[in-house]
Amino acid sequence: MASNKSKNLNNTAKLTYAAQHLMPEVLQELLRINEPCHVIVGHVRNDRKLWSSLSKSERAFILKAPTEDYTHFDTPLIYKILRSLNTVDHPTKGWGHQEDPENSETSVGDDVERILRYTNEIAHTIVWNCKVTDSELTKWLSAFKDVAKRMEVYLGTSNGHFTHKLENLEMLALNDDMKDAILSTVRCLKEDVGKLKQDIGNSNINDAIAVQIEEWKKIDEKFVPTGLCAKLVHNLKENNVTTVYGISGIGKSATIHHVALLLREQSQYEIIPCHSPEDIERNFRKNENQVFVFDDVCGRYSAIQNEVNSWLKYEPVLKSIIREGNTKIIASCRTQVFKESSFSE
């Protein structure tokens, strides 16, 4: 029994190393060829949607890339960059599709998608089971080698440049120090599971938000700023929450959209249109500049009690988020709703 446990632990360490070190090396080389280190900073920062989606540590890696290369770039970060900058062909089914690539779908984009999904699935296996059998290790390394072989052809590297490392790993006998060093990355995998799921699961949501903000920008081109806009900007420097209320048709929504776009332009805020306070909790990222925008908060014609109750329910969480200082909430509200007792209370 002890022997099987030790063998499974060795296999877990090997698979972790393949997923967290060897396969990112493949993607790093792909990124070097399609997006040289000396141009990455400008290209990523010019893509506002991409830049706003990155964590503080991811931005730091990108800013250091011209001098430190892509050595520290992991799979989720490279996936975001390749997807957003269109530096490789799209997967056959598109990025982040609900279905995995078919065996017959073997474009570079398909293999980038595979690597991300393989890493995600392996993270779940290691985090929850920590038991990788010989057959499971062989299956996963075979899948990685198939991808690596195709990448070697595409990248023009020597035959076996990546696949030999995977083959050597499979045959390697790990000593205790090597095993401990490799298994220390499991803790990182636990943190990555949620991030990887979000990269795949929220892709359509992010695209929908981008479309909505593009519509705001088109309308904003014809918008004439008023004194209220300047007051809102000034108010948001001292307060993290502000509400614009007034009668129908006076431009409340256009005003708060304009201010949100200003925050993005001047201070690199990520804009997140919202429908309920749950959207704030779901999309909040600590230490990131974010502005959450609500049109007709709690009801368009009259206060909707369920929405009011939802705000009351999330009040403790929202207060904690707002105290972080990097988060802004802008809302519009019609006068008749604002004055209703259920809303004001």
mmCIF file of C-alpha atoms in Angstrom:
data_model
loop_
_atom_site.group_PDB
_atom_site.id
_atom_site.type_symbol
_atom_site.label_atom_id
_atom_site.label_comp_id
_atom_site.label_asym_id
_atom_site.label_seq_id
_atom_site.Cartn_x
_atom_site.Cartn_y
_atom_site.Cartn_z
ATOM 1 C CA MET A 1 0.000 0.000 0.000
ATOM 2 C CA ALA A 2 2.823 2.347 0.948
ATOM 3 C CA SER A 3 4.536 1.558 -2.355
ATOM 4 C CA ASN A 4 1.435 2.472 -4.376
ATOM 5 C CA LYS A 5 1.038 5.682 -2.402
ATOM 6 C CA SER A 6 4.651 6.646 -3.052
ATOM 7 C CA LYS A 7 4.328 5.836 -6.755
ATOM 8 C CA ASN A 8 1.150 7.906 -7.064
ATOM 9 C CA LEU A 9 2.894 10.796 -5.340
ATOM 10 C CA ASN A 10 5.810 10.560 -7.784
ATOM 11 C CA ASN A 11 3.385 10.519 -10.704
ATOM 12 C CA THR A 12 1.557 13.530 -9.278
ATOM 13 C CA ALA A 13 4.836 15.429 -9.012
ATOM 14 C CA LYS A 14 5.774 14.578 -12.610
ATOM 15 C CA LEU A 15 2.401 15.585 -14.003
ATOM 16 C CA THR A 16 2.476 18.821 -12.028
ATOM 17 C CA TYR A 17 5.891 19.638 -13.471
ATOM 18 C CA ALA A 18 4.741 18.885 -17.016
ATOM 19 C CA ALA A 19 1.655 21.088 -16.687
ATOM 20 C CA GLN A 20 3.238 23.955 -14.764
ATOM 21 C CA HIS A 21 6.710 24.123 -16.351
ATOM 22 C CA LEU A 22 7.171 22.168 -19.569
ATOM 23 C CA MET A 23 3.957 23.116 -21.383
ATOM 24 C CA PRO A 24 4.289 26.815 -20.479
ATOM 25 C CA GLU A 25 7.746 26.628 -22.128
ATOM 26 C CA VAL A 26 6.000 25.645 -25.367
ATOM 27 C CA LEU A 27 3.628 28.609 -25.103
ATOM 28 C CA GLN A 28 6.459 30.965 -24.154
ATOM 29 C CA GLU A 29 8.290 30.059 -27.368
ATOM 30 C CA LEU A 30 5.078 30.511 -29.349
ATOM 31 C CA LEU A 31 4.667 33.967 -27.825
ATOM 32 C CA ARG A 32 8.288 34.936 -28.571
ATOM 33 C CA ILE A 33 7.841 34.189 -32.252
ATOM 34 C CA ASN A 34 4.465 35.874 -32.659
ATOM 35 C CA GLU A 35 4.885 38.721 -30.164
ATOM 36 C CA PRO A 36 8.559 39.649 -29.581
ATOM 37 C CA CYS A 37 9.455 40.779 -26.073
ATOM 38 C CA HIS A 38 10.346 44.335 -27.086
ATOM 39 C CA VAL A 39 6.825 45.104 -28.407
ATOM 40 C CA ILE A 40 4.634 43.291 -25.876
ATOM 41 C CA VAL A 41 4.210 46.197 -23.439
ATOM 42 C CA GLY A 42 2.851 48.644 -25.999
ATOM 43 C CA HIS A 43 0.547 46.123 -27.638
ATOM 44 C CA VAL A 44 -0.990 44.889 -24.383
ATOM 45 C CA ARG A 45 -1.444 48.362 -22.884
ATOM 46 C CA ASN A 46 -3.096 49.590 -26.069
ATOM 47 C CA ASP A 47 -5.656 46.785 -25.757
ATOM 48 C CA ARG A 48 -7.660 48.271 -22.908
ATOM 49 C CA LYS A 49 -9.937 45.288 -22.503
ATOM 50 C CA LEU A 50 -6.937 42.977 -22.140
ATOM 51 C CA TRP A 51 -4.983 45.318 -19.847
ATOM 52 C CA SER A 52 -7.959 45.795 -17.516
ATOM 53 C CA SER A 53 -8.462 42.023 -17.275
ATOM 54 C CA LEU A 54 -4.932 41.401 -15.996
ATOM 55 C CA SER A 55 -4.014 41.053 -12.349
ATOM 56 C CA LYS A 56 -1.374 43.242 -10.743
ATOM 57 C CA SER A 57 1.235 40.461 -10.919
ATOM 58 C CA GLU A 58 0.428 39.727 -14.574
ATOM 59 C CA ARG A 59 0.910 43.380 -15.467
ATOM 60 C CA ALA A 60 4.241 43.362 -13.647
ATOM 61 C CA PHE A 61 5.442 40.363 -15.684
ATOM 62 C CA ILE A 62 4.467 42.121 -18.917
ATOM 63 C CA LEU A 63 6.226 45.361 -17.968
ATOM 64 C CA LYS A 64 9.420 43.399 -17.221
ATOM 65 C CA ALA A 65 9.256 41.255 -20.377
ATOM 66 C CA PRO A 66 11.518 43.484 -22.558
ATOM 67 C CA THR A 67 14.412 42.855 -20.155
ATOM 68 C CA GLU A 68 13.442 39.551 -18.488
ATOM 69 C CA ASP A 69 11.833 37.686 -21.402
ATOM 70 C CA TYR A 70 8.717 35.497 -21.005
ATOM 71 C CA THR A 71 10.288 33.035 -18.562
ATOM 72 C CA HIS A 72 7.753 33.727 -15.801
ATOM 73 C CA PHE A 73 4.660 33.822 -18.026
ATOM 74 C CA ASP A 74 2.258 31.013 -17.120
ATOM 75 C CA THR A 75 -0.377 29.325 -19.269
ATOM 76 C CA PRO A 76 -3.374 31.536 -18.290
ATOM 77 C CA LEU A 77 -1.451 34.752 -19.003
ATOM 78 C CA ILE A 78 -0.135 33.600 -22.388
ATOM 79 C CA TYR A 79 -3.602 32.340 -23.316
ATOM 80 C CA LYS A 80 -5.096 35.774 -22.603
ATOM 81 C CA ILE A 81 -2.443 37.535 -24.688
ATOM 82 C CA LEU A 82 -2.641 35.211 -27.697
ATOM 83 C CA ARG A 83 -6.425 35.326 -27.643
ATOM 84 C CA SER A 84 -6.754 39.093 -27.299
ATOM 85 C CA LEU A 85 -3.991 40.196 -29.683
ATOM 86 C CA ASN A 86 -4.996 37.739 -32.427
ATOM 87 C CA THR A 87 -1.398 36.668 -32.923
ATOM 88 C CA VAL A 88 -2.378 33.078 -33.813
ATOM 89 C CA ASP A 89 -5.324 31.633 -35.702
ATOM 90 C CA HIS A 90 -8.482 31.138 -33.662
ATOM 91 C CA PRO A 91 -9.370 27.612 -32.525
ATOM 92 C CA THR A 92 -11.723 25.837 -34.917
ATOM 93 C CA LYS A 93 -14.696 26.316 -32.571
ATOM 94 C CA GLY A 94 -13.492 29.684 -31.288
ATOM 95 C CA TRP A 95 -11.828 30.710 -28.035
ATOM 96 C CA GLY A 96 -13.368 29.401 -24.825
ATOM 97 C CA HIS A 97 -16.012 27.268 -26.538
ATOM 98 C CA GLN A 98 -18.068 25.068 -24.231
ATOM 99 C CA GLU A 99 -16.886 21.969 -26.115
ATOM 100 C CA ASP A 100 -13.282 20.740 -26.171
ATOM 101 C CA PRO A 101 -11.395 20.670 -29.496
ATOM 102 C CA GLU A 102 -11.982 17.494 -31.504
ATOM 103 C CA ASN A 103 -9.062 15.140 -32.225
ATOM 104 C CA SER A 104 -9.197 16.267 -35.852
ATOM 105 C CA GLU A 105 -8.913 19.958 -34.880
ATOM 106 C CA THR A 106 -5.172 20.556 -34.691
ATOM 107 C CA SER A 107 -4.502 24.193 -35.569
ATOM 108 C CA VAL A 108 -2.167 26.232 -33.364
ATOM 109 C CA GLY A 109 -5.188 27.924 -31.788
ATOM 110 C CA ASP A 110 -6.739 24.522 -31.062
ATOM 111 C CA ASP A 111 -3.549 23.421 -29.296
ATOM 112 C CA VAL A 112 -3.334 26.629 -27.251
ATOM 113 C CA GLU A 113 -6.913 25.936 -26.169
ATOM 114 C CA ARG A 114 -5.961 22.329 -25.350
ATOM 115 C CA ILE A 115 -3.025 23.322 -23.167
ATOM 116 C CA LEU A 116 -5.203 25.648 -21.097
ATOM 117 C CA ARG A 117 -7.928 23.029 -20.659
ATOM 118 C CA TYR A 118 -5.453 20.242 -19.905
ATOM 119 C CA THR A 119 -3.845 22.411 -17.235
ATOM 120 C CA ASN A 120 -7.254 23.149 -15.760
ATOM 121 C CA GLU A 121 -8.278 19.500 -15.617
ATOM 122 C CA ILE A 122 -4.945 18.424 -14.158
ATOM 123 C CA ALA A 123 -5.251 21.103 -11.489
ATOM 124 C CA HIS A 124 -8.578 19.645 -10.423
ATOM 125 C CA THR A 125 -7.179 16.108 -10.391
ATOM 126 C CA ILE A 126 -4.148 17.038 -8.291
ATOM 127 C CA VAL A 127 -5.937 19.364 -5.901
ATOM 128 C CA TRP A 128 -8.766 17.012 -5.057
ATOM 129 C CA ASN A 129 -7.151 13.566 -5.382
ATOM 130 C CA CYS A 130 -3.344 13.892 -5.377
ATOM 131 C CA LYS A 131 -3.359 10.343 -6.773
ATOM 132 C CA VAL A 132 -2.048 9.938 -10.309
ATOM 133 C CA THR A 133 -1.704 6.320 -11.437
ATOM 134 C CA ASP A 134 0.831 5.044 -13.960
ATOM 135 C CA SER A 135 -1.836 4.789 -16.656
ATOM 136 C CA GLU A 136 -3.091 8.321 -15.965
ATOM 137 C CA LEU A 137 0.434 9.718 -16.147
ATOM 138 C CA THR A 138 1.049 7.934 -19.451
ATOM 139 C CA LYS A 139 -2.257 9.214 -20.859
ATOM 140 C CA TRP A 140 -1.576 12.838 -19.920
ATOM 141 C CA LEU A 141 2.050 12.876 -21.059
ATOM 142 C CA SER A 142 0.997 11.295 -24.354
ATOM 143 C CA ALA A 143 -1.559 14.083 -24.852
ATOM 144 C CA PHE A 144 1.097 16.707 -24.062
ATOM 145 C CA LYS A 145 3.574 15.069 -26.467
ATOM 146 C CA ASP A 146 1.017 15.136 -29.290
ATOM 147 C CA VAL A 147 0.611 18.891 -28.803
ATOM 148 C CA ALA A 148 4.365 19.429 -28.410
ATOM 149 C CA LYS A 149 5.136 17.585 -31.670
ATOM 150 C CA ARG A 150 2.763 19.808 -33.643
ATOM 151 C CA MET A 151 4.190 22.907 -31.983
ATOM 152 C CA GLU A 152 7.741 21.845 -32.864
ATOM 153 C CA VAL A 153 6.733 21.742 -36.528
ATOM 154 C CA TYR A 154 4.966 25.105 -36.354
ATOM 155 C CA LEU A 155 7.781 26.812 -34.434
ATOM 156 C CA GLY A 156 10.512 25.315 -36.594
ATOM 157 C CA THR A 157 12.421 23.968 -33.588
ATOM 158 C CA SER A 158 14.559 20.846 -33.717
ATOM 159 C CA ASN A 159 12.704 17.548 -33.699
ATOM 160 C CA GLY A 160 12.183 16.525 -30.079
ATOM 161 C CA HIS A 161 12.953 19.978 -28.640
ATOM 162 C CA PHE A 162 9.941 19.754 -26.304
ATOM 163 C CA THR A 163 8.898 16.103 -26.596
ATOM 164 C CA HIS A 164 12.255 14.767 -25.351
ATOM 165 C CA LYS A 165 11.794 16.683 -22.093
ATOM 166 C CA LEU A 166 8.414 15.026 -21.594
ATOM 167 C CA GLU A 167 9.845 11.594 -22.411
ATOM 168 C CA ASN A 168 12.749 12.095 -19.999
ATOM 169 C CA LEU A 169 10.355 13.228 -17.281
ATOM 170 C CA GLU A 170 8.333 10.040 -17.609
ATOM 171 C CA MET A 171 11.449 7.876 -17.106
ATOM 172 C CA LEU A 172 12.987 10.043 -14.381
ATOM 173 C CA ALA A 173 13.385 8.600 -10.881
ATOM 174 C CA LEU A 174 12.656 11.402 -8.433
ATOM 175 C CA ASN A 175 14.575 11.765 -5.196
ATOM 176 C CA ASP A 176 12.898 13.335 -2.160
ATOM 177 C CA ASP A 177 14.295 16.832 -2.765
ATOM 178 C CA MET A 178 13.171 16.851 -6.394
ATOM 179 C CA LYS A 179 9.747 15.540 -5.439
ATOM 180 C CA ASP A 180 9.264 18.161 -2.719
ATOM 181 C CA ALA A 181 10.358 20.951 -5.054
ATOM 182 C CA ILE A 182 7.928 19.880 -7.753
ATOM 183 C CA LEU A 183 5.013 19.261 -5.394
ATOM 184 C CA SER A 184 5.404 22.738 -3.927
ATOM 185 C CA THR A 185 3.771 23.991 -7.123
ATOM 186 C CA VAL A 186 0.554 22.196 -6.154
ATOM 187 C CA ARG A 187 -0.223 25.101 -3.846
ATOM 188 C CA CYS A 188 -0.030 27.403 -6.856
ATOM 189 C CA LEU A 189 -2.351 25.114 -8.768
ATOM 190 C CA LYS A 190 -5.003 25.510 -6.088
ATOM 191 C CA GLU A 191 -4.990 29.246 -6.684
ATOM 192 C CA ASP A 192 -5.003 28.773 -10.460
ATOM 193 C CA VAL A 193 -8.100 26.548 -10.587
ATOM 194 C CA GLY A 194 -10.529 29.402 -10.120
ATOM 195 C CA LYS A 195 -8.607 31.626 -12.514
ATOM 196 C CA LEU A 196 -8.524 28.992 -15.233
ATOM 197 C CA LYS A 197 -12.249 28.283 -14.888
ATOM 198 C CA GLN A 198 -12.975 31.979 -15.136
ATOM 199 C CA ASP A 199 -10.829 32.357 -18.267
ATOM 200 C CA ILE A 200 -12.928 29.718 -20.030
ATOM 201 C CA GLY A 201 -16.338 30.199 -18.439
ATOM 202 C CA ASN A 202 -16.528 33.981 -18.502
ATOM 203 C CA SER A 203 -15.246 34.581 -22.025
ATOM 204 C CA ASN A 204 -18.711 35.148 -23.476
ATOM 205 C CA ILE A 205 -19.659 37.452 -20.589
ATOM 206 C CA ASN A 206 -16.539 39.567 -21.148
ATOM 207 C CA ASP A 207 -17.322 39.803 -24.852
ATOM 208 C CA ALA A 208 -20.875 40.943 -24.074
ATOM 209 C CA ILE A 209 -19.539 43.649 -21.758
ATOM 210 C CA ALA A 210 -17.109 44.812 -24.436
ATOM 211 C CA VAL A 211 -19.944 45.138 -26.963
ATOM 212 C CA GLN A 212 -22.009 47.144 -24.474
ATOM 213 C CA ILE A 213 -19.146 49.526 -23.726
ATOM 214 C CA GLU A 214 -18.514 50.022 -27.450
ATOM 215 C CA GLU A 215 -22.129 51.181 -27.746
ATOM 216 C CA TRP A 216 -21.542 53.612 -24.901
ATOM 217 C CA LYS A 217 -18.485 54.986 -26.730
ATOM 218 C CA LYS A 218 -20.473 55.591 -29.914
ATOM 219 C CA ILE A 219 -23.119 57.523 -27.994
ATOM 220 C CA ASP A 220 -20.458 59.364 -25.997
ATOM 221 C CA GLU A 221 -18.934 60.780 -29.194
ATOM 222 C CA LYS A 222 -22.019 62.994 -29.498
ATOM 223 C CA PHE A 223 -22.329 63.671 -25.766
ATOM 224 C CA VAL A 224 -21.806 67.252 -24.583
ATOM 225 C CA PRO A 225 -20.334 67.234 -21.045
ATOM 226 C CA THR A 226 -22.123 69.384 -18.491
ATOM 227 C CA GLY A 227 -21.145 70.791 -15.134
ATOM 228 C CA LEU A 228 -22.639 67.686 -13.550
ATOM 229 C CA CYS A 229 -19.927 65.547 -15.138
ATOM 230 C CA ALA A 230 -17.185 67.607 -13.524
ATOM 231 C CA LYS A 231 -18.981 67.407 -10.167
ATOM 232 C CA LEU A 232 -19.266 63.635 -10.453
ATOM 233 C CA VAL A 233 -15.574 63.225 -11.239
ATOM 234 C CA HIS A 234 -14.660 65.454 -8.291
ATOM 235 C CA ASN A 235 -17.080 63.599 -6.004
ATOM 236 C CA LEU A 236 -15.614 60.223 -6.945
ATOM 237 C CA LYS A 237 -12.163 61.392 -5.865
ATOM 238 C CA GLU A 238 -13.472 61.695 -2.307
ATOM 239 C CA ASN A 239 -16.259 59.089 -2.327
ATOM 240 C CA ASN A 240 -16.380 55.640 -3.862
ATOM 241 C CA VAL A 241 -20.145 55.587 -4.439
ATOM 242 C CA THR A 242 -22.325 58.167 -6.154
ATOM 243 C CA THR A 243 -25.894 58.200 -7.492
ATOM 244 C CA VAL A 244 -27.344 60.513 -10.134
ATOM 245 C CA TYR A 245 -31.100 60.929 -9.886
ATOM 246 C CA GLY A 246 -33.600 62.970 -11.864
ATOM 247 C CA ILE A 247 -36.642 62.788 -14.105
ATOM 248 C CA SER A 248 -36.791 60.625 -17.208
ATOM 249 C CA GLY A 249 -34.964 61.824 -20.320
ATOM 250 C CA ILE A 250 -32.461 64.274 -18.832
ATOM 251 C CA GLY A 251 -29.411 62.144 -19.693
ATOM 252 C CA LYS A 252 -28.637 60.352 -16.433
ATOM 253 C CA SER A 253 -27.375 57.202 -18.123
ATOM 254 C CA ALA A 254 -25.345 59.100 -20.724
ATOM 255 C CA THR A 255 -23.748 61.101 -17.906
ATOM 256 C CA ILE A 256 -22.661 58.144 -15.784
ATOM 257 C CA HIS A 257 -21.450 56.295 -18.887
ATOM 258 C CA HIS A 258 -19.370 59.353 -19.843
ATOM 259 C CA VAL A 259 -17.816 59.505 -16.374
ATOM 260 C CA ALA A 260 -17.046 55.775 -16.422
ATOM 261 C CA LEU A 261 -15.326 56.180 -19.789
ATOM 262 C CA LEU A 262 -13.327 59.106 -18.376
ATOM 263 C CA LEU A 263 -12.158 56.940 -15.471
ATOM 264 C CA ARG A 264 -11.021 54.306 -17.930
ATOM 265 C CA GLU A 265 -9.242 56.860 -20.125
ATOM 266 C CA GLN A 266 -7.549 58.811 -17.351
ATOM 267 C CA SER A 267 -6.963 56.209 -14.620
ATOM 268 C CA GLN A 268 -7.152 52.804 -16.390
ATOM 269 C CA TYR A 269 -10.358 51.728 -14.652
ATOM 270 C CA GLU A 270 -12.071 48.558 -15.810
ATOM 271 C CA ILE A 271 -15.749 49.280 -16.572
ATOM 272 C CA ILE A 272 -18.289 46.662 -15.489
ATOM 273 C CA PRO A 273 -21.963 47.312 -16.351
ATOM 274 C CA CYS A 274 -24.131 45.735 -13.648
ATOM 275 C CA HIS A 275 -27.706 44.680 -12.987
ATOM 276 C CA SER A 276 -27.477 43.601 -9.340
ATOM 277 C CA PRO A 277 -25.032 43.817 -6.407
ATOM 278 C CA GLU A 278 -24.158 40.167 -7.064
ATOM 279 C CA ASP A 279 -22.325 41.397 -10.172
ATOM 280 C CA ILE A 280 -19.984 43.400 -7.944
ATOM 281 C CA GLU A 281 -19.170 40.445 -5.706
ATOM 282 C CA ARG A 282 -18.662 38.161 -8.718
ATOM 283 C CA ASN A 283 -16.354 40.523 -10.665
ATOM 284 C CA PHE A 284 -14.477 42.302 -7.861
ATOM 285 C CA ARG A 285 -10.678 41.993 -7.924
ATOM 286 C CA LYS A 286 -8.655 43.333 -5.048
ATOM 287 C CA ASN A 287 -6.095 46.057 -5.829
ATOM 288 C CA GLU A 288 -7.542 46.604 -9.327
ATOM 289 C CA ASN A 289 -9.155 49.857 -10.510
ATOM 290 C CA GLN A 290 -12.791 48.981 -11.231
ATOM 291 C CA VAL A 291 -15.943 51.027 -11.758
ATOM 292 C CA PHE A 292 -19.315 49.279 -11.498
ATOM 293 C CA VAL A 293 -22.115 51.043 -13.377
ATOM 294 C CA PHE A 294 -25.843 50.663 -12.649
ATOM 295 C CA ASP A 295 -28.575 52.118 -14.860
ATOM 296 C CA ASP A 296 -31.973 52.641 -13.164
ATOM 297 C CA VAL A 297 -30.849 51.041 -9.933
ATOM 298 C CA CYS A 298 -33.630 49.190 -8.058
ATOM 299 C CA GLY A 299 -36.246 49.796 -10.755
ATOM 300 C CA ARG A 300 -37.110 51.914 -13.762
ATOM 301 C CA TYR A 301 -40.622 53.112 -12.942
ATOM 302 C CA SER A 302 -40.985 52.138 -9.290
ATOM 303 C CA ALA A 303 -38.817 50.513 -6.654
ATOM 304 C CA ILE A 304 -38.666 46.735 -7.096
ATOM 305 C CA GLN A 305 -38.660 45.280 -3.606
ATOM 306 C CA ASN A 306 -36.621 42.205 -4.540
ATOM 307 C CA GLU A 307 -33.854 44.431 -5.875
ATOM 308 C CA VAL A 308 -33.956 46.600 -2.757
ATOM 309 C CA ASN A 309 -33.714 43.455 -0.617
ATOM 310 C CA SER A 310 -30.764 42.273 -2.683
ATOM 311 C CA TRP A 311 -28.852 45.472 -1.917
ATOM 312 C CA LEU A 312 -29.644 45.078 1.785
ATOM 313 C CA LYS A 313 -28.453 41.467 1.691
ATOM 314 C CA TYR A 314 -25.124 42.383 0.100
ATOM 315 C CA GLU A 315 -24.578 45.556 2.126
ATOM 316 C CA PRO A 316 -21.885 44.099 4.464
ATOM 317 C CA VAL A 317 -19.920 42.635 1.541
ATOM 318 C CA LEU A 318 -20.180 45.834 -0.499
ATOM 319 C CA LYS A 319 -18.989 47.965 2.406
ATOM 320 C CA SER A 320 -15.880 45.800 2.691
ATOM 321 C CA ILE A 321 -15.235 46.050 -1.044
ATOM 322 C CA ILE A 322 -15.712 49.810 -1.115
ATOM 323 C CA ARG A 323 -13.233 50.286 1.713
ATOM 324 C CA GLU A 324 -10.513 48.920 -0.568
ATOM 325 C CA GLY A 325 -10.387 52.324 -2.263
ATOM 326 C CA ASN A 326 -9.845 51.077 -5.823
ATOM 327 C CA THR A 327 -13.531 50.392 -6.439
ATOM 328 C CA LYS A 328 -16.105 52.933 -7.631
ATOM 329 C CA ILE A 329 -19.868 52.462 -7.952
ATOM 330 C CA ILE A 330 -21.883 54.843 -10.146
ATOM 331 C CA ALA A 331 -25.652 54.541 -10.416
ATOM 332 C CA SER A 332 -28.538 56.374 -12.047
ATOM 333 C CA CYS A 333 -32.032 56.475 -10.577
ATOM 334 C CA ARG A 334 -35.323 58.107 -11.507
ATOM 335 C CA THR A 335 -36.677 60.683 -9.084
ATOM 336 C CA GLN A 336 -39.896 58.776 -8.368
ATOM 337 C CA VAL A 337 -37.917 55.665 -7.434
ATOM 338 C CA PHE A 338 -35.375 57.613 -5.397
ATOM 339 C CA LYS A 339 -38.152 59.164 -3.301
ATOM 340 C CA GLU A 340 -40.026 55.942 -2.569
ATOM 341 C CA SER A 341 -39.893 54.959 1.087
ATOM 342 C CA SER A 342 -38.706 51.406 0.365
ATOM 343 C CA PHE A 343 -35.727 52.822 -1.564
ATOM 344 C CA SER A 344 -34.730 55.628 0.780
ATOM 345 C CA GLU A 345 -34.877 53.397 3.830
#
